[in-house]
Amino acid sequence: MRHFDTSTGRYKKNQEVEMLLLSRKRIIHKARRKLNKLKSILKDEYDNKGHLKYSLVYVPEGDDPDYEIQDQFEENETDQRLIHSYTKAISEIDFSVMVKQFTSGAPNRETILKNFEKGDLHVLTSMKCLDEGVDIPRSELAIFCSSTGNPRQFIQRRGRVLRTHKEKDFATIHDLVVVPKIEKKTNHYEMERGLVKKELERVVDFSFLSMNKMDTFSILNDLLDYYNLNLFEINDQNS
């Protein structure tokens, strides 16, 4: 991590700044408005379809959003509180919605996946246990309330919901992105611009492969203008 020193116009390493930026990432990762947005998306889905079958929800990890993907992942106490709160919020959308946590400690995980495939379970909430080694081709809707920016992770997550299935024509992905509100005149504008640009790399990767990419571009217009960013340039850098 490099810190931009406004007095010298140069970057320098600073352990304290690294810790502050990590704390900042955790705040963004667990932003409270993500839960409200999730509920709004699922409520619209339920109103449109009359059900929430075949939906995956990736809940924000608790304390450390930047660790590498591992074959074995165990949720800590903070993780458990988060996944409980997200699961409870989803269950309150309608009494008919059947939601289940898919965690490292969940018993009968194969049974959970089979019931999800049959439509007996409608929504699965998870953190990283749906990343590797889990095949869920019946999934039609995925909401990413959490993403570390690790390309391997979001490619795997995208792959979970984009698997082909004879009863599925297309899949829908909602990726929740948090951006700061900061004045252009402040010293932190350029740093925040870089962080926004990094966050949007994932959006670009998703949107250029989607059926409705122009809708995405339209939604992001104001943000791109404010931070003087261009999605097509970001896409070229990802190529």
GROMACS .gro file of C-alpha atoms in nm:
model
  239
    1MET     CA    1   0.000   0.000   0.000
    2ARG     CA    2   0.134   0.344  -0.093
    3HIS     CA    3   0.026   0.666   0.075
    4PHE     CA    4   0.016   0.989  -0.124
    5ASP     CA    5   0.196   1.265   0.065
    6THR     CA    6   0.032   1.592  -0.044
    7SER     CA    7   0.321   1.798   0.092
    8THR     CA    8   0.578   1.631  -0.133
    9GLY     CA    9   0.357   1.510  -0.415
   10ARG     CA   10   0.501   1.161  -0.370
   11TYR     CA   11   0.383   0.822  -0.249
   12LYS     CA   12   0.532   0.668   0.061
   13LYS     CA   13   0.475   0.355   0.265
   14ASN     CA   14   0.304   0.409   0.596
   15GLN     CA   15   0.192   0.127   0.824
   16GLU     CA   16  -0.058   0.347   1.006
   17VAL     CA   17  -0.216   0.452   0.679
   18GLU     CA   18  -0.234   0.088   0.571
   19MET     CA   19  -0.428   0.005   0.886
   20LEU     CA   20  -0.662   0.300   0.837
   21LEU     CA   21  -0.729   0.203   0.477
   22LEU     CA   22  -0.798  -0.155   0.584
   23SER     CA   23  -1.046  -0.023   0.840
   24ARG     CA   24  -1.201   0.186   0.566
   25LYS     CA   25  -1.235  -0.122   0.343
   26ARG     CA   26  -1.412  -0.304   0.625
   27ILE     CA   27  -1.655  -0.016   0.670
   28ILE     CA   28  -1.732  -0.012   0.298
   29HIS     CA   29  -1.753  -0.390   0.288
   30LYS     CA   30  -2.017  -0.397   0.564
   31ALA     CA   31  -2.196  -0.073   0.471
   32ARG     CA   32  -2.540  -0.074   0.635
   33ARG     CA   33  -2.720   0.045   0.323
   34LYS     CA   34  -2.623  -0.280   0.149
   35LEU     CA   35  -2.881  -0.464   0.356
   36ASN     CA   36  -3.151  -0.211   0.270
   37LYS     CA   37  -3.062  -0.236  -0.098
   38LEU     CA   38  -3.069  -0.615  -0.083
   39LYS     CA   39  -3.418  -0.608   0.068
   40SER     CA   40  -3.534  -0.363  -0.199
   41ILE     CA   41  -3.400  -0.583  -0.483
   42LEU     CA   42  -3.554  -0.899  -0.345
   43LYS     CA   43  -3.886  -0.727  -0.273
   44ASP     CA   44  -3.902  -0.615  -0.638
   45GLU     CA   45  -3.813  -0.966  -0.753
   46TYR     CA   46  -4.081  -1.116  -0.531
   47ASP     CA   47  -4.345  -0.867  -0.650
   48ASN     CA   48  -4.257  -0.939  -1.014
   49LYS     CA   49  -4.235  -1.319  -0.997
   50GLY     CA   50  -4.435  -1.411  -0.689
   51HIS     CA   51  -4.142  -1.607  -0.547
   52LEU     CA   52  -3.766  -1.592  -0.483
   53LYS     CA   53  -3.670  -1.942  -0.596
   54TYR     CA   54  -3.315  -2.014  -0.711
   55SER     CA   55  -3.158  -1.706  -0.550
   56LEU     CA   56  -2.807  -1.677  -0.403
   57VAL     CA   57  -2.704  -1.399  -0.166
   58TYR     CA   58  -2.337  -1.343  -0.084
   59VAL     CA   59  -2.319  -1.178   0.257
   60PRO     CA   60  -2.026  -0.946   0.349
   61GLU     CA   61  -1.750  -1.121   0.544
   62GLY     CA   62  -1.701  -0.990   0.893
   63ASP     CA   63  -1.354  -0.882   0.997
   64ASP     CA   64  -1.118  -0.946   0.710
   65PRO     CA   65  -1.253  -0.892   0.357
   66ASP     CA   66  -0.911  -0.931   0.197
   67TYR     CA   67  -0.800  -1.283   0.275
   68GLU     CA   68  -0.738  -1.521  -0.013
   69ILE     CA   69  -0.997  -1.775  -0.118
   70GLN     CA   70  -0.944  -2.101   0.064
   71ASP     CA   71  -1.089  -2.445   0.014
   72GLN     CA   72  -1.193  -2.441   0.379
   73PHE     CA   73  -1.354  -2.131   0.525
   74GLU     CA   74  -1.487  -2.101   0.878
   75GLU     CA   75  -1.710  -1.813   0.984
   76ASN     CA   76  -1.614  -1.630   1.302
   77GLU     CA   77  -1.852  -1.468   1.549
   78THR     CA   78  -1.879  -1.144   1.351
   79ASP     CA   79  -1.945  -1.339   1.032
   80GLN     CA   80  -2.219  -1.535   1.203
   81ARG     CA   81  -2.393  -1.221   1.327
   82LEU     CA   82  -2.387  -1.074   0.977
   83ILE     CA   83  -2.521  -1.382   0.804
   84HIS     CA   84  -2.793  -1.418   1.067
   85SER     CA   85  -2.907  -1.059   1.016
   86TYR     CA   86  -2.912  -1.095   0.636
   87THR     CA   87  -3.098  -1.426   0.654
   88LYS     CA   88  -3.356  -1.281   0.892
   89ALA     CA   89  -3.411  -0.976   0.668
   90ILE     CA   90  -3.473  -1.200   0.366
   91SER     CA   91  -3.718  -1.421   0.556
   92GLU     CA   92  -3.921  -1.111   0.645
   93ILE     CA   93  -3.990  -1.022   0.280
   94ASP     CA   94  -4.279  -1.270   0.282
   95PHE     CA   95  -4.382  -1.558   0.505
   96SER     CA   96  -4.364  -1.795   0.205
   97VAL     CA   97  -3.994  -1.729   0.140
   98MET     CA   98  -3.777  -2.021   0.250
   99VAL     CA   99  -3.419  -1.909   0.315
  100LYS     CA  100  -3.129  -2.116   0.446
  101GLN     CA  101  -2.772  -2.038   0.546
  102PHE     CA  102  -2.506  -2.231   0.354
  103THR     CA  103  -2.209  -2.205   0.589
  104SER     CA  104  -1.905  -2.409   0.683
  105GLY     CA  105  -2.085  -2.547   0.988
  106ALA     CA  106  -2.421  -2.615   0.823
  107PRO     CA  107  -2.529  -2.979   0.861
  108ASN     CA  108  -2.650  -3.177   0.559
  109ARG     CA  109  -2.508  -2.938   0.302
  110GLU     CA  110  -2.578  -3.178   0.016
  111THR     CA  111  -2.942  -3.193   0.124
  112ILE     CA  112  -2.957  -2.814   0.130
  113LEU     CA  113  -2.832  -2.799  -0.229
  114LYS     CA  114  -3.078  -3.067  -0.343
  115ASN     CA  115  -3.370  -2.884  -0.182
  116PHE     CA  116  -3.254  -2.562  -0.348
  117GLU     CA  117  -3.239  -2.740  -0.685
  118LYS     CA  118  -3.596  -2.868  -0.637
  119GLY     CA  119  -3.722  -2.524  -0.535
  120ASP     CA  120  -3.814  -2.631  -0.183
  121LEU     CA  121  -3.553  -2.385  -0.052
  122HIS     CA  122  -3.576  -2.050  -0.228
  123VAL     CA  123  -3.275  -1.846  -0.113
  124LEU     CA  124  -2.928  -1.948   0.004
  125THR     CA  125  -2.720  -1.702   0.206
  126SER     CA  126  -2.347  -1.762   0.223
  127MET     CA  127  -2.010  -1.595   0.252
  128LYS     CA  128  -1.740  -1.797   0.080
  129CYS     CA  129  -1.879  -2.149   0.095
  130LEU     CA  130  -2.039  -2.109  -0.248
  131ASP     CA  131  -1.715  -2.000  -0.414
  132GLU     CA  132  -1.526  -2.319  -0.493
  133GLY     CA  133  -1.628  -2.677  -0.552
  134VAL     CA  134  -2.004  -2.616  -0.537
  135ASP     CA  135  -2.216  -2.669  -0.846
  136ILE     CA  136  -2.553  -2.485  -0.848
  137PRO     CA  137  -2.665  -2.467  -1.212
  138ARG     CA  138  -3.030  -2.406  -1.116
  139SER     CA  139  -2.949  -2.066  -0.963
  140GLU     CA  140  -3.109  -1.780  -1.157
  141LEU     CA  141  -3.045  -1.477  -0.936
  142ALA     CA  142  -2.732  -1.377  -0.745
  143ILE     CA  143  -2.680  -1.070  -0.531
  144PHE     CA  144  -2.323  -0.987  -0.436
  145CYS     CA  145  -2.336  -0.782  -0.116
  146SER     CA  146  -1.970  -0.864  -0.077
  147SER     CA  147  -1.670  -0.866  -0.304
  148THR     CA  148  -1.304  -0.827  -0.219
  149GLY     CA  149  -1.198  -0.711  -0.564
  150ASN     CA  150  -1.013  -1.039  -0.608
  151PRO     CA  151  -1.074  -1.135  -0.976
  152ARG     CA  152  -1.060  -1.504  -0.895
  153GLN     CA  153  -1.340  -1.461  -0.645
  154PHE     CA  154  -1.587  -1.268  -0.856
  155ILE     CA  155  -1.523  -1.488  -1.161
  156GLN     CA  156  -1.605  -1.793  -0.949
  157ARG     CA  157  -1.914  -1.628  -0.807
  158ARG     CA  158  -2.032  -1.521  -1.148
  159GLY     CA  159  -1.978  -1.876  -1.266
  160ARG     CA  160  -2.204  -2.016  -0.993
  161VAL     CA  161  -2.510  -1.840  -1.137
  162LEU     CA  162  -2.418  -1.847  -1.506
  163ARG     CA  163  -2.403  -2.226  -1.533
  164THR     CA  164  -2.642  -2.358  -1.797
  165HIS     CA  165  -2.959  -2.543  -1.701
  166LYS     CA  166  -3.238  -2.679  -1.920
  167GLU     CA  167  -3.499  -2.473  -1.734
  168LYS     CA  168  -3.300  -2.148  -1.733
  169ASP     CA  169  -3.271  -1.907  -2.025
  170PHE     CA  170  -3.066  -1.638  -1.851
  171ALA     CA  171  -2.947  -1.532  -1.507
  172THR     CA  172  -2.950  -1.201  -1.321
  173ILE     CA  173  -2.663  -1.064  -1.114
  174HIS     CA  174  -2.681  -0.763  -0.884
  175ASP     CA  175  -2.338  -0.644  -0.768
  176LEU     CA  176  -2.357  -0.385  -0.490
  177VAL     CA  177  -2.086  -0.119  -0.524
  178VAL     CA  178  -2.010   0.140  -0.255
  179VAL     CA  179  -1.863   0.474  -0.361
  180PRO     CA  180  -1.759   0.771  -0.144
  181LYS     CA  181  -1.904   1.120  -0.144
  182ILE     CA  182  -1.612   1.358  -0.151
  183GLU     CA  183  -1.553   1.709  -0.280
  184LYS     CA  184  -1.326   1.744  -0.582
  185LYS     CA  185  -1.128   2.019  -0.408
  186THR     CA  186  -1.013   1.798  -0.121
  187ASN     CA  187  -0.669   1.637  -0.106
  188HIS     CA  188  -0.827   1.292  -0.101
  189TYR     CA  189  -1.013   1.323  -0.431
  190GLU     CA  190  -0.744   1.156  -0.642
  191MET     CA  191  -0.702   0.871  -0.396
  192GLU     CA  192  -1.079   0.814  -0.385
  193ARG     CA  193  -1.091   0.832  -0.763
  194GLY     CA  194  -0.838   0.548  -0.779
  195LEU     CA  195  -1.041   0.339  -0.537
  196VAL     CA  196  -1.363   0.398  -0.731
  197LYS     CA  197  -1.185   0.305  -1.052
  198LYS     CA  198  -1.064  -0.018  -0.894
  199GLU     CA  199  -1.415  -0.101  -0.775
  200LEU     CA  200  -1.560  -0.040  -1.119
  201GLU     CA  201  -1.321  -0.286  -1.283
  202ARG     CA  202  -1.551  -0.562  -1.161
  203VAL     CA  203  -1.857  -0.376  -1.288
  204VAL     CA  204  -1.698  -0.341  -1.630
  205ASP     CA  205  -1.608  -0.709  -1.640
  206PHE     CA  206  -1.970  -0.800  -1.566
  207SER     CA  207  -2.145  -0.539  -1.777
  208PHE     CA  208  -1.958  -0.592  -2.103
  209LEU     CA  209  -2.074  -0.955  -2.100
  210SER     CA  210  -2.435  -0.875  -2.010
  211MET     CA  211  -2.750  -0.843  -2.217
  212ASN     CA  212  -2.831  -0.503  -2.066
  213LYS     CA  213  -2.490  -0.334  -2.056
  214MET     CA  214  -2.631  -0.004  -2.180
  215ASP     CA  215  -2.856   0.012  -1.872
  216THR     CA  216  -2.548  -0.025  -1.654
  217PHE     CA  217  -2.363   0.248  -1.840
  218SER     CA  218  -2.664   0.480  -1.806
  219ILE     CA  219  -2.687   0.424  -1.430
  220LEU     CA  220  -2.316   0.495  -1.386
  221ASN     CA  221  -2.301   0.809  -1.602
  222ASP     CA  222  -2.311   1.063  -1.319
  223LEU     CA  223  -2.052   0.874  -1.115
  224LEU     CA  224  -1.819   0.841  -1.412
  225ASP     CA  225  -1.849   1.209  -1.492
  226TYR     CA  226  -1.780   1.312  -1.133
  227TYR     CA  227  -1.463   1.104  -1.112
  228ASN     CA  228  -1.362   1.165  -1.474
  229LEU     CA  229  -1.366   0.793  -1.556
  230ASN     CA  230  -1.448   0.604  -1.874
  231LEU     CA  231  -1.578   0.248  -1.863
  232PHE     CA  232  -1.434   0.167  -2.203
  233GLU     CA  233  -1.085   0.271  -2.093
  234ILE     CA  234  -1.121   0.058  -1.780
  235ASN     CA  235  -1.229  -0.233  -1.997
  236ASP     CA  236  -0.921  -0.191  -2.219
  237GLN     CA  237  -0.701  -0.209  -1.909
  238ASN     CA  238  -0.872  -0.533  -1.804
  239SER     CA  239  -0.826  -0.694  -2.146
   0.00000   0.00000   0.00000
